[in-house]
Amino acid sequence: MSKSSRASTTLRQPAELAAHGFVPASDLPELEKVAARYAVALTPAVAALIDPNDPNDPIARQYIPRAEELFTHPGESADPIGDHAYSPVEGIVHRYPDRVLFKLMHVCAVYCRFCFRREMVGPGRETALSQQSYAAALDYIRSHGEIWEVILTGGDPLMLSPRRLGGIMADLADIDHVKIVRLHTRIPVADPARVTDDMVTALKVEGVTTWVALHANHPRELTNDARVACARLTDAGIPMVSQSVLLRGVNDDAVTLEALMRAFVECRIKPYYLHHGDLAPGTAHLRTTLAHGQELMRALRGRVSGLCQPDYVLDIPGGHGKAPVGPNYLSGQREADAEMRYRVTDYCGDVHLYPPKA
Ligand code: SF4
């Protein structure tokens, strides 16, 4: 493959990816089949990060389609974390009592090859909630006083215009019991120029506290432009957390994970979740094992400060929610004198006894 020419627009077709040197032309017949099933989009900001001469480029692995995606492995499912089972009205997922997902739209700036909603996002699917469905979703939130937090997700909510987003934020702020609105987004990485002053102003409304969760999986994604976009949010007083997915060949080594978590903290983004890869169809080549994930979390514990530690979590298939699946540092042990003692493992792997009643 030759070196890529710089993309000035979002690349959506396999032929465009080939023209820019991101895939060999010989792969096009297979990749056309992938693109017919799962959306493809590579923004100029992300395209600029990819080294087309590196067949294992960790950014390319996240966004460039591969023929492996055509194979659905046993256990993989179109709705791997069970959104449908917990959706009382269109656009709402109410899995935990105090919070809902509010899925406003089904488009993103980029389409991630591992996305657990890959069957629901992208062109060809419904792009956004109709006005009627939006009103019904708001009514649902309004009539459930236990809902403290609304999580805007999708699709990517920052694909909406500041004007539209401002209206939605105001609608949510009008509901007394909603105190937190959290937006999950990849925009600061995928299209940092969208994080304008108008966008930041739209996110800050009286009556609710806004949090932004940034999705990034490799330290190279936190470019200078991405950092400036995040700083626009944090400077405005919007707290940020991170979410990442553990991906084979992208971030499944301690050095990369460490650099990613440090980069988040440097940007005033608290590492929040490291997700184990979901059982989305055609994503087996990107998943690691849980045992490897735990090993990496153990390594991270010894290498970086507590500020840089995310929770390693698994979304239990079927919609049963998230479970922390990181390594366990505490176990019980009954001694010869029948007294139970705790065994605590330190970050070097050494085990220490701790009295049960101290
Ligand atoms: S930005 Fe989020 S919702 Fe969109 S494709 Fe990527 S992971 Fe899926």
PDB file of N, CA and C in Angstrom, residues 61-109:
ATOM      1  N   ARG A  61      -7.223  -0.297  13.390  1.00  0.00           N
ATOM      2  CA  ARG A  61      -7.991  -1.466  13.881  1.00  0.00           C
ATOM      3  C   ARG A  61      -9.340  -1.059  14.470  1.00  0.00           C
ATOM      4  N   GLN A  62      -9.418   0.149  14.971  1.00  0.00           N
ATOM      5  CA  GLN A  62     -10.678   0.594  15.574  1.00  0.00           C
ATOM      6  C   GLN A  62     -11.719   1.038  14.552  1.00  0.00           C
ATOM      7  N   TYR A  63     -11.233   1.499  13.383  1.00  0.00           N
ATOM      8  CA  TYR A  63     -12.166   2.175  12.464  1.00  0.00           C
ATOM      9  C   TYR A  63     -12.229   1.592  11.054  1.00  0.00           C
ATOM     10  N   ILE A  64     -11.164   0.933  10.616  1.00  0.00           N
ATOM     11  CA  ILE A  64     -11.134   0.443   9.226  1.00  0.00           C
ATOM     12  C   ILE A  64     -11.782  -0.944   9.176  1.00  0.00           C
ATOM     13  N   PRO A  65     -12.801  -1.128   8.316  1.00  0.00           N
ATOM     14  CA  PRO A  65     -13.493  -2.422   8.295  1.00  0.00           C
ATOM     15  C   PRO A  65     -12.569  -3.559   7.859  1.00  0.00           C
ATOM     16  N   ARG A  66     -12.880  -4.763   8.333  1.00  0.00           N
ATOM     17  CA  ARG A  66     -12.108  -5.959   7.974  1.00  0.00           C
ATOM     18  C   ARG A  66     -13.078  -7.087   7.633  1.00  0.00           C
ATOM     19  N   ALA A  67     -12.587  -7.995   6.794  1.00  0.00           N
ATOM     20  CA  ALA A  67     -13.441  -9.104   6.341  1.00  0.00           C
ATOM     21  C   ALA A  67     -13.919  -9.966   7.507  1.00  0.00           C
ATOM     22  N   GLU A  68     -13.136 -10.036   8.597  1.00  0.00           N
ATOM     23  CA  GLU A  68     -13.544 -10.861   9.762  1.00  0.00           C
ATOM     24  C   GLU A  68     -14.925 -10.467  10.285  1.00  0.00           C
ATOM     25  N   GLU A  69     -15.324  -9.219  10.039  1.00  0.00           N
ATOM     26  CA  GLU A  69     -16.607  -8.756  10.575  1.00  0.00           C
ATOM     27  C   GLU A  69     -17.802  -9.487   9.977  1.00  0.00           C
ATOM     28  N   LEU A  70     -17.550 -10.195   8.866  1.00  0.00           N
ATOM     29  CA  LEU A  70     -18.657 -10.924   8.230  1.00  0.00           C
ATOM     30  C   LEU A  70     -19.016 -12.189   8.991  1.00  0.00           C
ATOM     31  N   PHE A  71     -18.151 -12.606   9.938  1.00  0.00           N
ATOM     32  CA  PHE A  71     -18.418 -13.847  10.681  1.00  0.00           C
ATOM     33  C   PHE A  71     -18.982 -13.539  12.059  1.00  0.00           C
ATOM     34  N   THR A  72     -20.173 -14.031  12.283  1.00  0.00           N
ATOM     35  CA  THR A  72     -20.768 -13.895  13.613  1.00  0.00           C
ATOM     36  C   THR A  72     -20.450 -15.162  14.390  1.00  0.00           C
ATOM     37  N   HIS A  73     -19.776 -15.001  15.520  1.00  0.00           N
ATOM     38  CA  HIS A  73     -19.342 -16.163  16.300  1.00  0.00           C
ATOM     39  C   HIS A  73     -20.417 -16.573  17.309  1.00  0.00           C
ATOM     40  N   PRO A  74     -20.376 -17.829  17.759  1.00  0.00           N
ATOM     41  CA  PRO A  74     -21.372 -18.276  18.741  1.00  0.00           C
ATOM     42  C   PRO A  74     -21.328 -17.369  19.974  1.00  0.00           C
ATOM     43  N   GLY A  75     -22.486 -17.015  20.441  1.00  0.00           N
ATOM     44  CA  GLY A  75     -22.557 -16.142  21.627  1.00  0.00           C
ATOM     45  C   GLY A  75     -22.698 -14.675  21.259  1.00  0.00           C
ATOM     46  N   GLU A  76     -22.294 -14.301  20.045  1.00  0.00           N
ATOM     47  CA  GLU A  76     -22.435 -12.897  19.650  1.00  0.00           C
ATOM     48  C   GLU A  76     -23.898 -12.606  19.316  1.00  0.00           C
ATOM     49  N   SER A  77     -24.294 -11.361  19.563  1.00  0.00           N
ATOM     50  CA  SER A  77     -25.706 -11.049  19.368  1.00  0.00           C
ATOM     51  C   SER A  77     -25.875  -9.604  18.909  1.00  0.00           C
ATOM     52  N   ALA A  78     -26.985  -9.357  18.202  1.00  0.00           N
ATOM     53  CA  ALA A  78     -27.254  -8.016  17.673  1.00  0.00           C
ATOM     54  C   ALA A  78     -27.504  -7.007  18.804  1.00  0.00           C
ATOM     55  N   ASP A  79     -27.902  -7.501  19.968  1.00  0.00           N
ATOM     56  CA  ASP A  79     -28.177  -6.602  21.100  1.00  0.00           C
ATOM     57  C   ASP A  79     -27.428  -7.161  22.312  1.00  0.00           C
ATOM     58  N   PRO A  80     -26.085  -7.092  22.276  1.00  0.00           N
ATOM     59  CA  PRO A  80     -25.302  -7.869  23.249  1.00  0.00           C
ATOM     60  C   PRO A  80     -25.510  -7.467  24.697  1.00  0.00           C
ATOM     61  N   ILE A  81     -25.901  -6.202  24.951  1.00  0.00           N
ATOM     62  CA  ILE A  81     -26.064  -5.859  26.375  1.00  0.00           C
ATOM     63  C   ILE A  81     -27.534  -5.700  26.749  1.00  0.00           C
ATOM     64  N   GLY A  82     -28.406  -6.168  25.864  1.00  0.00           N
ATOM     65  CA  GLY A  82     -29.819  -6.284  26.209  1.00  0.00           C
ATOM     66  C   GLY A  82     -30.542  -4.963  26.375  1.00  0.00           C
ATOM     67  N   ASP A  83     -30.265  -3.990  25.498  1.00  0.00           N
ATOM     68  CA  ASP A  83     -30.981  -2.706  25.565  1.00  0.00           C
ATOM     69  C   ASP A  83     -32.481  -2.904  25.356  1.00  0.00           C
ATOM     70  N   HIS A  84     -32.836  -3.758  24.388  1.00  0.00           N
ATOM     71  CA  HIS A  84     -34.252  -3.885  24.008  1.00  0.00           C
ATOM     72  C   HIS A  84     -35.124  -4.320  25.190  1.00  0.00           C
ATOM     73  N   ALA A  85     -34.598  -5.257  25.962  1.00  0.00           N
ATOM     74  CA  ALA A  85     -35.399  -5.819  27.055  1.00  0.00           C
ATOM     75  C   ALA A  85     -35.748  -4.763  28.102  1.00  0.00           C
ATOM     76  N   TYR A  86     -34.969  -3.678  28.156  1.00  0.00           N
ATOM     77  CA  TYR A  86     -35.188  -2.657  29.189  1.00  0.00           C
ATOM     78  C   TYR A  86     -35.634  -1.325  28.593  1.00  0.00           C
ATOM     79  N   SER A  87     -36.256  -1.394  27.421  1.00  0.00           N
ATOM     80  CA  SER A  87     -36.674  -0.165  26.756  1.00  0.00           C
ATOM     81  C   SER A  87     -38.195  -0.002  26.845  1.00  0.00           C
ATOM     82  N   PRO A  88     -38.679   0.775  27.830  1.00  0.00           N
ATOM     83  CA  PRO A  88     -40.128   0.914  28.016  1.00  0.00           C
ATOM     84  C   PRO A  88     -40.789   1.746  26.925  1.00  0.00           C
ATOM     85  N   VAL A  89     -40.053   2.747  26.405  1.00  0.00           N
ATOM     86  CA  VAL A  89     -40.549   3.552  25.270  1.00  0.00           C
ATOM     87  C   VAL A  89     -39.368   3.773  24.342  1.00  0.00           C
ATOM     88  N   GLU A  90     -39.656   4.094  23.108  1.00  0.00           N
ATOM     89  CA  GLU A  90     -38.582   4.278  22.141  1.00  0.00           C
ATOM     90  C   GLU A  90     -37.580   5.335  22.633  1.00  0.00           C
ATOM     91  N   GLY A  91     -36.304   5.006  22.527  1.00  0.00           N
ATOM     92  CA  GLY A  91     -35.261   5.974  22.889  1.00  0.00           C
ATOM     93  C   GLY A  91     -34.798   5.887  24.328  1.00  0.00           C
ATOM     94  N   ILE A  92     -35.546   5.163  25.172  1.00  0.00           N
ATOM     95  CA  ILE A  92     -35.178   5.080  26.595  1.00  0.00           C
ATOM     96  C   ILE A  92     -34.775   3.646  26.932  1.00  0.00           C
ATOM     97  N   VAL A  93     -33.677   3.514  27.681  1.00  0.00           N
ATOM     98  CA  VAL A  93     -33.317   2.225  28.288  1.00  0.00           C
ATOM     99  C   VAL A  93     -33.265   2.467  29.790  1.00  0.00           C
ATOM    100  N   HIS A  94     -34.131   1.757  30.528  1.00  0.00           N
ATOM    101  CA  HIS A  94     -34.224   1.958  31.975  1.00  0.00           C
ATOM    102  C   HIS A  94     -33.837   0.650  32.663  1.00  0.00           C
ATOM    103  N   ARG A  95     -32.533   0.526  32.903  1.00  0.00           N
ATOM    104  CA  ARG A  95     -32.015  -0.734  33.434  1.00  0.00           C
ATOM    105  C   ARG A  95     -31.822  -0.640  34.945  1.00  0.00           C
ATOM    106  N   TYR A  96     -31.310   0.489  35.400  1.00  0.00           N
ATOM    107  CA  TYR A  96     -31.070   0.711  36.830  1.00  0.00           C
ATOM    108  C   TYR A  96     -32.104   1.728  37.320  1.00  0.00           C
ATOM    109  N   PRO A  97     -32.532   1.619  38.573  1.00  0.00           N
ATOM    110  CA  PRO A  97     -33.613   2.508  39.025  1.00  0.00           C
ATOM    111  C   PRO A  97     -33.325   3.991  38.838  1.00  0.00           C
ATOM    112  N   ASP A  98     -32.132   4.450  39.171  1.00  0.00           N
ATOM    113  CA  ASP A  98     -31.938   5.905  39.264  1.00  0.00           C
ATOM    114  C   ASP A  98     -31.448   6.560  37.976  1.00  0.00           C
ATOM    115  N   ARG A  99     -31.345   5.812  36.895  1.00  0.00           N
ATOM    116  CA  ARG A  99     -30.836   6.438  35.674  1.00  0.00           C
ATOM    117  C   ARG A  99     -31.393   5.778  34.420  1.00  0.00           C
ATOM    118  N   VAL A 100     -31.432   6.572  33.358  1.00  0.00           N
ATOM    119  CA  VAL A 100     -31.858   6.020  32.062  1.00  0.00           C
ATOM    120  C   VAL A 100     -30.852   6.409  30.992  1.00  0.00           C
ATOM    121  N   LEU A 101     -30.775   5.588  29.961  1.00  0.00           N
ATOM    122  CA  LEU A 101     -30.112   5.994  28.730  1.00  0.00           C
ATOM    123  C   LEU A 101     -31.180   6.672  27.886  1.00  0.00           C
ATOM    124  N   PHE A 102     -30.802   7.765  27.263  1.00  0.00           N
ATOM    125  CA  PHE A 102     -31.709   8.475  26.364  1.00  0.00           C
ATOM    126  C   PHE A 102     -30.994   8.495  25.011  1.00  0.00           C
ATOM    127  N   LYS A 103     -31.485   7.651  24.109  1.00  0.00           N
ATOM    128  CA  LYS A 103     -30.818   7.505  22.810  1.00  0.00           C
ATOM    129  C   LYS A 103     -31.519   8.411  21.799  1.00  0.00           C
ATOM    130  N   LEU A 104     -30.911   9.569  21.592  1.00  0.00           N
ATOM    131  CA  LEU A 104     -31.553  10.611  20.787  1.00  0.00           C
ATOM    132  C   LEU A 104     -31.420  10.374  19.301  1.00  0.00           C
ATOM    133  N   MET A 105     -30.308   9.784  18.928  1.00  0.00           N
ATOM    134  CA  MET A 105     -30.043   9.632  17.498  1.00  0.00           C
ATOM    135  C   MET A 105     -29.123   8.437  17.275  1.00  0.00           C
ATOM    136  N   HIS A 106     -29.059   8.043  16.038  1.00  0.00           N
ATOM    137  CA  HIS A 106     -28.315   6.817  15.754  1.00  0.00           C
ATOM    138  C   HIS A 106     -27.160   7.056  14.794  1.00  0.00           C
ATOM    139  N   VAL A 107     -26.668   8.277  14.772  1.00  0.00           N
ATOM    140  CA  VAL A 107     -25.513   8.549  13.906  1.00  0.00           C
ATOM    141  C   VAL A 107     -24.310   8.975  14.745  1.00  0.00           C
ATOM    142  N   CYS A 108     -23.137   8.705  14.195  1.00  0.00           N
ATOM    143  CA  CYS A 108     -21.880   9.036  14.862  1.00  0.00           C
ATOM    144  C   CYS A 108     -20.952   9.671  13.829  1.00  0.00           C
ATOM    145  N   ALA A 109     -19.919  10.343  14.319  1.00  0.00           N
ATOM    146  CA  ALA A 109     -18.936  10.944  13.399  1.00  0.00           C
ATOM    147  C   ALA A 109     -18.067   9.861  12.778  1.00  0.00           C
TER     148      ALA A 109
END
